[in-house]
């Protein structure tokens, strides 16, 4: 009894529900026998992985779905041992180098070369090459990406790479130029609603179109999220109506609280309270950028139009800093302080002039 | 006997207050008066009372003695004197006597002094009497000032003052030793016979001193102050109304006389002017007209009334913590060093200052340094003895109250500057300055005596070393010291030169040779001596009797204290004096467990041969059979001395010889083994005054001219580290003969031991320490230095605490709360921005770029600049918190690990990365796994387990999911019935569950025992193949049976067995087994998987075994 989102995942290119053009292209690529390196990018919950799995199935047949997890140990130059999980079938490997943080280069170098230097053993395989799927390619360090460059060309007879990324911005140009870029756009709300309705039918839920629309909207065009919310709503309510509340995820609820608090009172003490909550979110593995983004959006409805632009500007400013810096709490806190400063200044109608 | 002496001196302090008023009374002009004053000072000071008494006597000639008074004084005097006599008599034998005898013979000066003294004695007596009279009458308040002038002009150390030295030494010893003060006076009174004797003595000796002084400018010598402290205390006394009765006076007099007697008995030539007369000092001494005029002209200010103490409790905190307390005054432009007033040397002599509040222009430290530079004294808390309170903004309420209570004179910076500008050198002839001068004189006297004593000892040693060579021959040699400030010192040097240049370090050359020369820690040293003395007895009683101080049950004693205060010296000296032969072991020896055990074995149960044999015909000291083991630098036992501390502690428990352990820091965890097995003997830093006389003596002997305030600065700058101060003056001696205040300050600054601030202190200092106050004069560099105290913690601690201030910069908006709030937010935002900037720099330093050159930049952005915005009072925000970042960071990485684990397990089912898993799956899983259990209890258990199995989640993952909830879903918010949870656990453990894979690190080392037989690989392969296919099908078809089939393959017990099998195959290569791949049970196609594994060198651990392990 898996969750809906996994239970009803399409397994073939034919069963994919949206982006039919993309499905066609992938199908013809798989059939062409000249499969290129792929760089698939798009927001999460758009169906990237699902499409890759389907493509792989088109390439190799159902055998590719027999996957296993291996745990490999790599040794860094500093003799640190890294444990690294590899998901693999006979025909392909799936790795997430960002799991090992800054040591991803070691993994990329060792593992890819090792795979690339051996030919496909299974003579019955449809393709002569193996496929390596690299998850979170946009989190690869520069070093790891550089390590990929030559490997991609030199071992292309034995190896095809499929890079998965949320955005291509972090991927160096040489890699991009070696790949076929495939963008998987997030499904529209209508498309999500359609999927929800379909899944609901399969599960025997009573359909409620307005609710599905609402979920689609709430999900931020993230199909995974939409399906999980859909299931959550149905799990908590036997009878759903248009008005059924959609429970927000725990972390989002907490961010909402923070937003309310810093609007309520602007003072150093309040910043301290906000800091405690931000720490809470961070320790519970909510990425800082997500926090900042969500917080900004939660603040927006509560503030005057006049300062919205400035708040967004600063939000972007600190998001950049979060990426550039190392201790994210500093930047989150600076944003909170900045917000309070601007909001207070707006409320009191004065600006700070230190000279008088 | 030494203890007696101590007790004797101890008694004085109580009598002291009565005598204070004397100085005012003296009418006579000239030297006599100043001396009287000196006496007064002495009385006040417990330690150095003796000297002043001597000096004063000669001077008080003019007034006519009242017979009755005289008699009483004399009687008392003598009576008391008898006690001291005894004690001193004993001492001289052991230590100083020989030296004393030699001096007169050798030194030409000494002879002269003798003759002179003889002549003067009779007159001296008379003078004394007169002085008493004066005291009683209290008629001549103004005269003192005149006298002081003469004295003040002359206050240089002069080499001529040989006579004085002797006496000085004796006195010093006495004063140093004084432990039990109250006992002495009683004894003294009882002994009537000796009084008479002493009377005679006094008559003889005292006159001499008088004559000498007058003739030879001896006065000058005496002017050097003995104790700064005394000076301070005296002042207040003068101002205070005269309360002292005659009785008190007489007592005081007696005491003084007693001391005199002591001196005389020991060393005849050493007659000194003693302040026998003690006048009722309480009458305010009046300053001369000019000085008074100056004092009057100094603008005083009205101190703000202290805050009400009671009644308004509620408001009190406000007053304290609010803006007022912070630097609410708009800071005036900081003062420039060049604007500081230039005054005459020592013009503040004798005055005591208290600084309180924030000065507008002058930093507090700067002000204090200024006062010290001009010879004034700075105390931290006002008392009735305070001459001036320099008041700034926001003075503490407590201090204000004290000021009001004693109606002290309050001035501001301007007043202080005025004082400095207008007061004549050495404080002119003001009463305070007079007293000060007297003290200086006394001190100089003592110093000379001490130096003389040293010379004698040295010569004695020299003589002992080579009996044949004539010590006098050395006089022909050149004086080593070109300046030859004193004949004595040059003589000593000549003597030394004859023996070849003394190449010893000063710290060695001037190491104490007598207990009395140890600065401070008297009672501790005594304890040590007592313990050593009682050791044989305690040994006989089996260390059962604790004794008076409880030290008797210990075979070892541990001395601890900061460096340079004489711990080692004291231990050696005491051991030597108690007749022990010393075996020492210090950090230069390896002291590992083994070496301690074996090496000490030879020592612990032996006696010293020193008691049987001696080299070079020197007589055998039969008492030298006892051994003491001194373990120095015990806390230096480090990595190389593994187990040494423990072994040493064990030795301490059963040692048959006394052991003295020495360390700096007793509180270190590694010193724990010494708890209970050793007797703790903490040594403290001696006070400045204790050290100063010793340092002055050394400087004097070396012909180095260092004013007392410079020595003070050196001592304070080094943190009362005697050794360092000696080293410093030794260095100074190399290129100059004098050391000015500025030089001294520079020097102590250069030698400053860098004390690394704790993270808390750093933050408190930068945020609340007023470093940014314009008057603070702290440079940007100094603020940056703070950061480098601990560059890792500084930014973190600042970030943690920067919101906890009342920013001083908002104080100007105190009248407008809204504005103030905005200003606060503005500052906070700026500070936060700067911290954020700092983090970017930090990334460049610690990131891949490793640009460590940016550290100063980081210091500015992350530490100094934020503080520059929001510095201010830290009051009202609780304690400085420790940075939370570290803890949060580590719990974050723990959570990340959990999420990774969960995502790894779910991976076969779920395409999301770990962020997505956390943000989208976990809320739902939390609902379905945790909330369901909470809501429905054990009914939900089967469903929960089914869901978990479908995602390969383990029981640990369930805990992880529980832990990962945040906010509403936080762990605290979840209340699961213990029964439901127990059911869940039980049911979960009963069933077998699919394992997605096994992490390499989770594979246990196979036991060695397993069967040697190799498992049938063929069979295993087949089996696994089938299973794999099954599993694959199951996955592909979304078959609900998956669970079952998986259960079959991935049973826990099987796993272990399989692992064992794998181990067997690997030939007990357990480590390799770990490296080997752990396989998932699900889709394992063994043929290939295994083949692959075997190819890989790293996985060499027989992947097949592994593969099977999964099943």
PDB file of N, CA and C in Angstrom, chain A residues 1 3 5-7 9 44 49 65-67 69 83 87 90 96 99 114 136 224 228 231 236 251 275 283-284 287 318 321 324-327 331 333 338 341 344 348 354, chain B residues 799-800 802 812 818 821 826 833 836-837 839 842-843 888 895 900 907 909 911 913 916 918-919 921 924 927-928 947 951 963 999 1001 1032 1038 1040 1078 1080 1083 1085 1088 1096:
ATOM      1  N   UNK A   1       0.839  -1.202   0.000  1.00  0.00           N
ATOM      2  CA  UNK A   1       0.000   0.000   0.000  1.00  0.00           C
ATOM      3  C   UNK A   1       0.867   1.241   0.000  1.00  0.00           C
ATOM      4  N   UNK A   3       1.927   4.947  -1.212  1.00  0.00           N
ATOM      5  CA  UNK A   3       1.161   6.173  -1.359  1.00  0.00           C
ATOM      6  C   UNK A   3       0.744   6.328  -2.818  1.00  0.00           C
ATOM      7  N   UNK A   5       1.048   8.627  -4.871  1.00  0.00           N
ATOM      8  CA  UNK A   5       1.977   9.231  -5.801  1.00  0.00           C
ATOM      9  C   UNK A   5       2.899   8.190  -6.410  1.00  0.00           C
ATOM     10  N   UNK A   6       3.192   7.152  -5.671  1.00  0.00           N
ATOM     11  CA  UNK A   6       4.068   6.115  -6.203  1.00  0.00           C
ATOM     12  C   UNK A   6       3.274   4.982  -6.833  1.00  0.00           C
ATOM     13  N   UNK A   7       2.094   4.788  -6.289  1.00  0.00           N
ATOM     14  CA  UNK A   7       1.284   3.688  -6.768  1.00  0.00           C
ATOM     15  C   UNK A   7       0.873   3.910  -8.217  1.00  0.00           C
ATOM     16  N   UNK A   9       2.234   5.890 -10.466  1.00  0.00           N
ATOM     17  CA  UNK A   9       3.244   6.515 -11.320  1.00  0.00           C
ATOM     18  C   UNK A   9       3.247   5.846 -12.686  1.00  0.00           C
ATOM     19  N   UNK A  44      10.946  20.663  -9.423  1.00  0.00           N
ATOM     20  CA  UNK A  44      10.634  19.358  -8.841  1.00  0.00           C
ATOM     21  C   UNK A  44       9.130  19.135  -8.900  1.00  0.00           C
ATOM     22  N   UNK A  49      11.965  12.548 -13.375  1.00  0.00           N
ATOM     23  CA  UNK A  49      12.426  11.200 -13.081  1.00  0.00           C
ATOM     24  C   UNK A  49      11.499  10.166 -13.701  1.00  0.00           C
ATOM     25  N   UNK A  65      13.718  -2.067 -14.782  1.00  0.00           N
ATOM     26  CA  UNK A  65      12.987  -1.733 -13.563  1.00  0.00           C
ATOM     27  C   UNK A  65      13.370  -2.619 -12.392  1.00  0.00           C
ATOM     28  N   UNK A  66      14.151  -3.616 -12.690  1.00  0.00           N
ATOM     29  CA  UNK A  66      14.637  -4.436 -11.583  1.00  0.00           C
ATOM     30  C   UNK A  66      15.859  -3.739 -10.990  1.00  0.00           C
ATOM     31  N   UNK A  67      15.585  -2.947 -10.015  1.00  0.00           N
ATOM     32  CA  UNK A  67      16.697  -2.151  -9.484  1.00  0.00           C
ATOM     33  C   UNK A  67      17.066  -2.623  -8.092  1.00  0.00           C
ATOM     34  N   UNK A  69      19.902  -1.577  -4.656  1.00  0.00           N
ATOM     35  CA  UNK A  69      20.752  -0.525  -4.083  1.00  0.00           C
ATOM     36  C   UNK A  69      22.054  -1.161  -3.631  1.00  0.00           C
ATOM     37  N   UNK A  83      30.723   6.490   2.333  1.00  0.00           N
ATOM     38  CA  UNK A  83      29.787   5.452   1.984  1.00  0.00           C
ATOM     39  C   UNK A  83      28.825   6.039   0.971  1.00  0.00           C
ATOM     40  N   UNK A  87      21.981   3.158  -6.897  1.00  0.00           N
ATOM     41  CA  UNK A  87      20.809   2.411  -7.350  1.00  0.00           C
ATOM     42  C   UNK A  87      21.122   1.935  -8.754  1.00  0.00           C
ATOM     43  N   UNK A  90      20.628  -3.786 -14.294  1.00  0.00           N
ATOM     44  CA  UNK A  90      21.681  -4.340 -15.140  1.00  0.00           C
ATOM     45  C   UNK A  90      22.155  -3.338 -16.170  1.00  0.00           C
ATOM     46  N   UNK A  96      23.638   9.803  -6.785  1.00  0.00           N
ATOM     47  CA  UNK A  96      23.399  11.167  -6.297  1.00  0.00           C
ATOM     48  C   UNK A  96      24.691  11.674  -5.656  1.00  0.00           C
ATOM     49  N   UNK A  99      25.224  13.550  -2.368  1.00  0.00           N
ATOM     50  CA  UNK A  99      25.125  12.913  -1.056  1.00  0.00           C
ATOM     51  C   UNK A  99      26.415  13.010  -0.270  1.00  0.00           C
ATOM     52  N   UNK A 114      35.088   3.663 -13.821  1.00  0.00           N
ATOM     53  CA  UNK A 114      34.974   2.230 -13.646  1.00  0.00           C
ATOM     54  C   UNK A 114      33.851   1.672 -14.523  1.00  0.00           C
ATOM     55  N   UNK A 136      20.384  15.368  -9.050  1.00  0.00           N
ATOM     56  CA  UNK A 136      20.815  16.641  -8.466  1.00  0.00           C
ATOM     57  C   UNK A 136      22.110  17.128  -9.113  1.00  0.00           C
ATOM     58  N   UNK A 224       3.888  16.070  -7.555  1.00  0.00           N
ATOM     59  CA  UNK A 224       4.119  15.167  -6.419  1.00  0.00           C
ATOM     60  C   UNK A 224       3.417  15.715  -5.187  1.00  0.00           C
ATOM     61  N   UNK A 228       0.289  14.178  -3.022  1.00  0.00           N
ATOM     62  CA  UNK A 228       0.402  13.889  -1.589  1.00  0.00           C
ATOM     63  C   UNK A 228      -0.632  14.676  -0.793  1.00  0.00           C
ATOM     64  N   UNK A 231      -3.914  13.050  -1.246  1.00  0.00           N
ATOM     65  CA  UNK A 231      -4.067  11.869  -0.405  1.00  0.00           C
ATOM     66  C   UNK A 231      -4.277  12.264   1.058  1.00  0.00           C
ATOM     67  N   UNK A 236      -7.686  12.326   5.774  1.00  0.00           N
ATOM     68  CA  UNK A 236      -8.228  12.926   6.989  1.00  0.00           C
ATOM     69  C   UNK A 236      -9.730  13.130   6.917  1.00  0.00           C
ATOM     70  N   UNK A 251       6.299  22.365   8.126  1.00  0.00           N
ATOM     71  CA  UNK A 251       7.271  23.453   8.051  1.00  0.00           C
ATOM     72  C   UNK A 251       6.627  24.722   7.518  1.00  0.00           C
ATOM     73  N   UNK A 275      14.620  33.874  15.319  1.00  0.00           N
ATOM     74  CA  UNK A 275      15.843  33.100  15.105  1.00  0.00           C
ATOM     75  C   UNK A 275      15.663  31.674  15.606  1.00  0.00           C
ATOM     76  N   UNK A 283      17.357  23.027  11.292  1.00  0.00           N
ATOM     77  CA  UNK A 283      17.812  21.742  11.815  1.00  0.00           C
ATOM     78  C   UNK A 283      16.917  20.619  11.321  1.00  0.00           C
ATOM     79  N   UNK A 284      15.680  20.946  11.016  1.00  0.00           N
ATOM     80  CA  UNK A 284      14.811  19.884  10.531  1.00  0.00           C
ATOM     81  C   UNK A 284      14.850  19.796   9.016  1.00  0.00           C
ATOM     82  N   UNK A 287      15.553  23.532   3.598  1.00  0.00           N
ATOM     83  CA  UNK A 287      16.630  24.353   3.024  1.00  0.00           C
ATOM     84  C   UNK A 287      16.358  25.842   3.248  1.00  0.00           C
ATOM     85  N   UNK A 318      19.120  38.416  -0.131  1.00  0.00           N
ATOM     86  CA  UNK A 318      19.609  37.484   0.891  1.00  0.00           C
ATOM     87  C   UNK A 318      19.600  36.050   0.381  1.00  0.00           C
ATOM     88  N   UNK A 321      22.818  35.657  -0.989  1.00  0.00           N
ATOM     89  CA  UNK A 321      23.818  35.510   0.066  1.00  0.00           C
ATOM     90  C   UNK A 321      23.808  34.115   0.658  1.00  0.00           C
ATOM     91  N   UNK A 324      25.811  32.129  -1.449  1.00  0.00           N
ATOM     92  CA  UNK A 324      27.234  32.480  -1.440  1.00  0.00           C
ATOM     93  C   UNK A 324      27.905  32.166  -0.111  1.00  0.00           C
ATOM     94  N   UNK A 325      27.128  32.204   0.928  1.00  0.00           N
ATOM     95  CA  UNK A 325      27.737  32.084   2.247  1.00  0.00           C
ATOM     96  C   UNK A 325      27.686  30.672   2.781  1.00  0.00           C
ATOM     97  N   UNK A 326      28.014  30.546   4.046  1.00  0.00           N
ATOM     98  CA  UNK A 326      28.024  29.210   4.614  1.00  0.00           C
ATOM     99  C   UNK A 326      27.092  29.087   5.812  1.00  0.00           C
ATOM    100  N   UNK A 327      26.965  30.121   6.582  1.00  0.00           N
ATOM    101  CA  UNK A 327      26.097  30.008   7.758  1.00  0.00           C
ATOM    102  C   UNK A 327      24.788  30.714   7.429  1.00  0.00           C
ATOM    103  N   UNK A 331      22.030  35.043   7.308  1.00  0.00           N
ATOM    104  CA  UNK A 331      21.356  35.779   6.236  1.00  0.00           C
ATOM    105  C   UNK A 331      19.850  35.801   6.453  1.00  0.00           C
ATOM    106  N   UNK A 333      18.423  35.769   9.278  1.00  0.00           N
ATOM    107  CA  UNK A 333      18.184  36.725  10.348  1.00  0.00           C
ATOM    108  C   UNK A 333      18.324  38.157   9.836  1.00  0.00           C
ATOM    109  N   UNK A 338      15.995  43.211   8.425  1.00  0.00           N
ATOM    110  CA  UNK A 338      15.767  44.204   7.369  1.00  0.00           C
ATOM    111  C   UNK A 338      14.278  44.425   7.169  1.00  0.00           C
ATOM    112  N   UNK A 341      12.918  46.501   9.922  1.00  0.00           N
ATOM    113  CA  UNK A 341      13.367  47.890   9.773  1.00  0.00           C
ATOM    114  C   UNK A 341      12.512  48.621   8.731  1.00  0.00           C
ATOM    115  N   UNK A 344       8.790  48.862   9.922  1.00  0.00           N
ATOM    116  CA  UNK A 344       8.643  49.854  10.999  1.00  0.00           C
ATOM    117  C   UNK A 344       8.755  51.262  10.429  1.00  0.00           C
ATOM    118  N   UNK A 348       5.784  54.000  10.786  1.00  0.00           N
ATOM    119  CA  UNK A 348       5.926  55.272  11.497  1.00  0.00           C
ATOM    120  C   UNK A 348       6.032  56.435  10.535  1.00  0.00           C
ATOM    121  N   UNK A 354      20.411  59.766  10.725  1.00  0.00           N
ATOM    122  CA  UNK A 354      21.238  59.727  11.930  1.00  0.00           C
ATOM    123  C   UNK A 354      21.892  61.071  12.236  1.00  0.00           C
TER     124      UNK A 354
ATOM    125  N   UNK B 799      27.269  37.053  17.041  1.00  0.00           N
ATOM    126  CA  UNK B 799      25.979  36.879  16.388  1.00  0.00           C
ATOM    127  C   UNK B 799      24.935  36.414  17.394  1.00  0.00           C
ATOM    128  N   UNK B 800      25.352  35.592  18.304  1.00  0.00           N
ATOM    129  CA  UNK B 800      24.395  35.077  19.270  1.00  0.00           C
ATOM    130  C   UNK B 800      23.901  36.191  20.192  1.00  0.00           C
ATOM    131  N   UNK B 802      24.305  39.759  19.774  1.00  0.00           N
ATOM    132  CA  UNK B 802      24.237  41.167  19.388  1.00  0.00           C
ATOM    133  C   UNK B 802      22.849  41.753  19.563  1.00  0.00           C
ATOM    134  N   UNK B 812      20.153  59.041  22.034  1.00  0.00           N
ATOM    135  CA  UNK B 812      19.792  60.428  21.777  1.00  0.00           C
ATOM    136  C   UNK B 812      18.331  60.573  21.398  1.00  0.00           C
ATOM    137  N   UNK B 818       9.114  56.082  19.706  1.00  0.00           N
ATOM    138  CA  UNK B 818       8.927  55.510  18.379  1.00  0.00           C
ATOM    139  C   UNK B 818      10.182  55.649  17.553  1.00  0.00           C
ATOM    140  N   UNK B 821      12.715  53.294  18.698  1.00  0.00           N
ATOM    141  CA  UNK B 821      12.519  51.918  18.259  1.00  0.00           C
ATOM    142  C   UNK B 821      12.986  51.747  16.814  1.00  0.00           C
ATOM    143  N   UNK B 826      16.968  49.923  13.010  1.00  0.00           N
ATOM    144  CA  UNK B 826      17.901  50.293  11.951  1.00  0.00           C
ATOM    145  C   UNK B 826      19.297  49.782  12.271  1.00  0.00           C
ATOM    146  N   UNK B 833      23.233  42.899   8.752  1.00  0.00           N
ATOM    147  CA  UNK B 833      23.793  42.945   7.405  1.00  0.00           C
ATOM    148  C   UNK B 833      25.293  42.727   7.434  1.00  0.00           C
ATOM    149  N   UNK B 836      26.120  39.304   8.008  1.00  0.00           N
ATOM    150  CA  UNK B 836      25.899  38.571   6.766  1.00  0.00           C
ATOM    151  C   UNK B 836      27.068  38.778   5.799  1.00  0.00           C
ATOM    152  N   UNK B 837      27.526  40.015   5.737  1.00  0.00           N
ATOM    153  CA  UNK B 837      28.726  40.284   4.923  1.00  0.00           C
ATOM    154  C   UNK B 837      29.881  39.411   5.395  1.00  0.00           C
ATOM    155  N   UNK B 839      29.873  36.656   6.784  1.00  0.00           N
ATOM    156  CA  UNK B 839      29.763  35.244   6.414  1.00  0.00           C
ATOM    157  C   UNK B 839      30.275  34.997   4.994  1.00  0.00           C
ATOM    158  N   UNK B 842      33.811  34.820   5.330  1.00  0.00           N
ATOM    159  CA  UNK B 842      34.146  33.561   5.981  1.00  0.00           C
ATOM    160  C   UNK B 842      34.192  32.434   4.959  1.00  0.00           C
ATOM    161  N   UNK B 843      33.269  32.485   4.050  1.00  0.00           N
ATOM    162  CA  UNK B 843      33.233  31.444   3.026  1.00  0.00           C
ATOM    163  C   UNK B 843      34.516  31.471   2.190  1.00  0.00           C
ATOM    164  N   UNK B 888      23.103  23.725  16.949  1.00  0.00           N
ATOM    165  CA  UNK B 888      22.101  23.595  15.894  1.00  0.00           C
ATOM    166  C   UNK B 888      22.708  22.929  14.670  1.00  0.00           C
ATOM    167  N   UNK B 895      20.049  15.367  11.628  1.00  0.00           N
ATOM    168  CA  UNK B 895      18.765  15.252  10.940  1.00  0.00           C
ATOM    169  C   UNK B 895      18.970  14.970   9.459  1.00  0.00           C
ATOM    170  N   UNK B 900      18.547  11.418   4.937  1.00  0.00           N
ATOM    171  CA  UNK B 900      19.237  10.660   3.894  1.00  0.00           C
ATOM    172  C   UNK B 900      18.932   9.187   4.019  1.00  0.00           C
ATOM    173  N   UNK B 907      14.039   4.978  -1.677  1.00  0.00           N
ATOM    174  CA  UNK B 907      14.479   5.313  -3.008  1.00  0.00           C
ATOM    175  C   UNK B 907      13.948   4.391  -4.093  1.00  0.00           C
ATOM    176  N   UNK B 909      11.215   3.244  -4.320  1.00  0.00           N
ATOM    177  CA  UNK B 909       9.828   3.560  -4.607  1.00  0.00           C
ATOM    178  C   UNK B 909       9.642   4.999  -5.072  1.00  0.00           C
ATOM    179  N   UNK B 911      10.925   8.820  -6.386  1.00  0.00           N
ATOM    180  CA  UNK B 911      11.909   9.463  -7.245  1.00  0.00           C
ATOM    181  C   UNK B 911      12.447  10.766  -6.665  1.00  0.00           C
ATOM    182  N   UNK B 913      14.238  13.645  -4.499  1.00  0.00           N
ATOM    183  CA  UNK B 913      15.493  13.790  -3.757  1.00  0.00           C
ATOM    184  C   UNK B 913      15.165  14.058  -2.292  1.00  0.00           C
ATOM    185  N   UNK B 916      12.924  17.000  -1.323  1.00  0.00           N
ATOM    186  CA  UNK B 916      11.521  16.763  -1.657  1.00  0.00           C
ATOM    187  C   UNK B 916      10.919  15.763  -0.681  1.00  0.00           C
ATOM    188  N   UNK B 918      11.739  15.329   2.346  1.00  0.00           N
ATOM    189  CA  UNK B 918      11.477  16.017   3.607  1.00  0.00           C
ATOM    190  C   UNK B 918      10.245  16.915   3.496  1.00  0.00           C
ATOM    191  N   UNK B 919      10.159  17.632   2.387  1.00  0.00           N
ATOM    192  CA  UNK B 919       9.131  18.657   2.338  1.00  0.00           C
ATOM    193  C   UNK B 919       7.776  18.131   1.911  1.00  0.00           C
ATOM    194  N   UNK B 921       6.942  14.331   1.287  1.00  0.00           N
ATOM    195  CA  UNK B 921       6.541  13.032   1.794  1.00  0.00           C
ATOM    196  C   UNK B 921       6.402  13.031   3.305  1.00  0.00           C
ATOM    197  N   UNK B 924       3.181  13.935   5.127  1.00  0.00           N
ATOM    198  CA  UNK B 924       2.132  12.931   4.971  1.00  0.00           C
ATOM    199  C   UNK B 924       2.467  11.669   5.756  1.00  0.00           C
ATOM    200  N   UNK B 927       1.799  12.123   9.262  1.00  0.00           N
ATOM    201  CA  UNK B 927       0.376  11.992   9.522  1.00  0.00           C
ATOM    202  C   UNK B 927      -0.028  10.520   9.573  1.00  0.00           C
ATOM    203  N   UNK B 928       0.449   9.785   8.624  1.00  0.00           N
ATOM    204  CA  UNK B 928      -0.005   8.403   8.494  1.00  0.00           C
ATOM    205  C   UNK B 928       0.676   7.465   9.481  1.00  0.00           C
ATOM    206  N   UNK B 947       2.413   0.175   5.714  1.00  0.00           N
ATOM    207  CA  UNK B 947       2.886   1.337   4.960  1.00  0.00           C
ATOM    208  C   UNK B 947       4.405   1.443   5.043  1.00  0.00           C
ATOM    209  N   UNK B 951       7.430   1.067   1.936  1.00  0.00           N
ATOM    210  CA  UNK B 951       8.494   2.030   1.619  1.00  0.00           C
ATOM    211  C   UNK B 951       9.835   1.622   2.215  1.00  0.00           C
ATOM    212  N   UNK B 963      11.013  12.517  14.793  1.00  0.00           N
ATOM    213  CA  UNK B 963      11.930  13.567  15.185  1.00  0.00           C
ATOM    214  C   UNK B 963      11.944  14.729  14.195  1.00  0.00           C
ATOM    215  N   UNK B 999      23.422  -1.285   4.749  1.00  0.00           N
ATOM    216  CA  UNK B 999      24.587  -0.430   4.611  1.00  0.00           C
ATOM    217  C   UNK B 999      25.822  -1.201   5.043  1.00  0.00           C
ATOM    218  N   UNK B1001      28.211  -0.373   6.678  1.00  0.00           N
ATOM    219  CA  UNK B1001      28.639  -0.184   8.059  1.00  0.00           C
ATOM    220  C   UNK B1001      27.756  -0.931   9.036  1.00  0.00           C
ATOM    221  N   UNK B1032      11.415  -8.681  -8.648  1.00  0.00           N
ATOM    222  CA  UNK B1032      11.277  -7.766  -9.767  1.00  0.00           C
ATOM    223  C   UNK B1032       9.848  -7.747 -10.262  1.00  0.00           C
ATOM    224  N   UNK B1038       3.388  -4.049  -9.070  1.00  0.00           N
ATOM    225  CA  UNK B1038       2.748  -3.432  -7.919  1.00  0.00           C
ATOM    226  C   UNK B1038       1.944  -4.439  -7.125  1.00  0.00           C
ATOM    227  N   UNK B1040       0.710  -6.653  -4.365  1.00  0.00           N
ATOM    228  CA  UNK B1040       0.691  -6.530  -2.915  1.00  0.00           C
ATOM    229  C   UNK B1040       1.455  -7.669  -2.258  1.00  0.00           C
ATOM    230  N   UNK B1078      26.747  -4.170  -0.001  1.00  0.00           N
ATOM    231  CA  UNK B1078      25.572  -4.736   0.616  1.00  0.00           C
ATOM    232  C   UNK B1078      24.506  -4.716  -0.465  1.00  0.00           C
ATOM    233  N   UNK B1080      20.702  -5.215  -2.102  1.00  0.00           N
ATOM    234  CA  UNK B1080      19.279  -5.142  -1.847  1.00  0.00           C
ATOM    235  C   UNK B1080      18.690  -6.489  -2.148  1.00  0.00           C
ATOM    236  N   UNK B1083      15.850  -6.592  -6.257  1.00  0.00           N
ATOM    237  CA  UNK B1083      15.984  -6.955  -7.673  1.00  0.00           C
ATOM    238  C   UNK B1083      17.347  -7.508  -7.995  1.00  0.00           C
ATOM    239  N   UNK B1085      19.992  -9.426  -9.309  1.00  0.00           N
ATOM    240  CA  UNK B1085      20.335 -10.496 -10.233  1.00  0.00           C
ATOM    241  C   UNK B1085      21.746 -10.909  -9.938  1.00  0.00           C
ATOM    242  N   UNK B1088      25.198 -11.258 -12.362  1.00  0.00           N
ATOM    243  CA  UNK B1088      25.980 -10.114 -12.731  1.00  0.00           C
ATOM    244  C   UNK B1088      26.508  -9.372 -11.522  1.00  0.00           C
ATOM    245  N   UNK B1096      35.734  -5.946  -8.902  1.00  0.00           N
ATOM    246  CA  UNK B1096      36.181  -4.723  -8.227  1.00  0.00           C
ATOM    247  C   UNK B1096      37.134  -5.037  -7.095  1.00  0.00           C
TER     248      UNK B1096
END
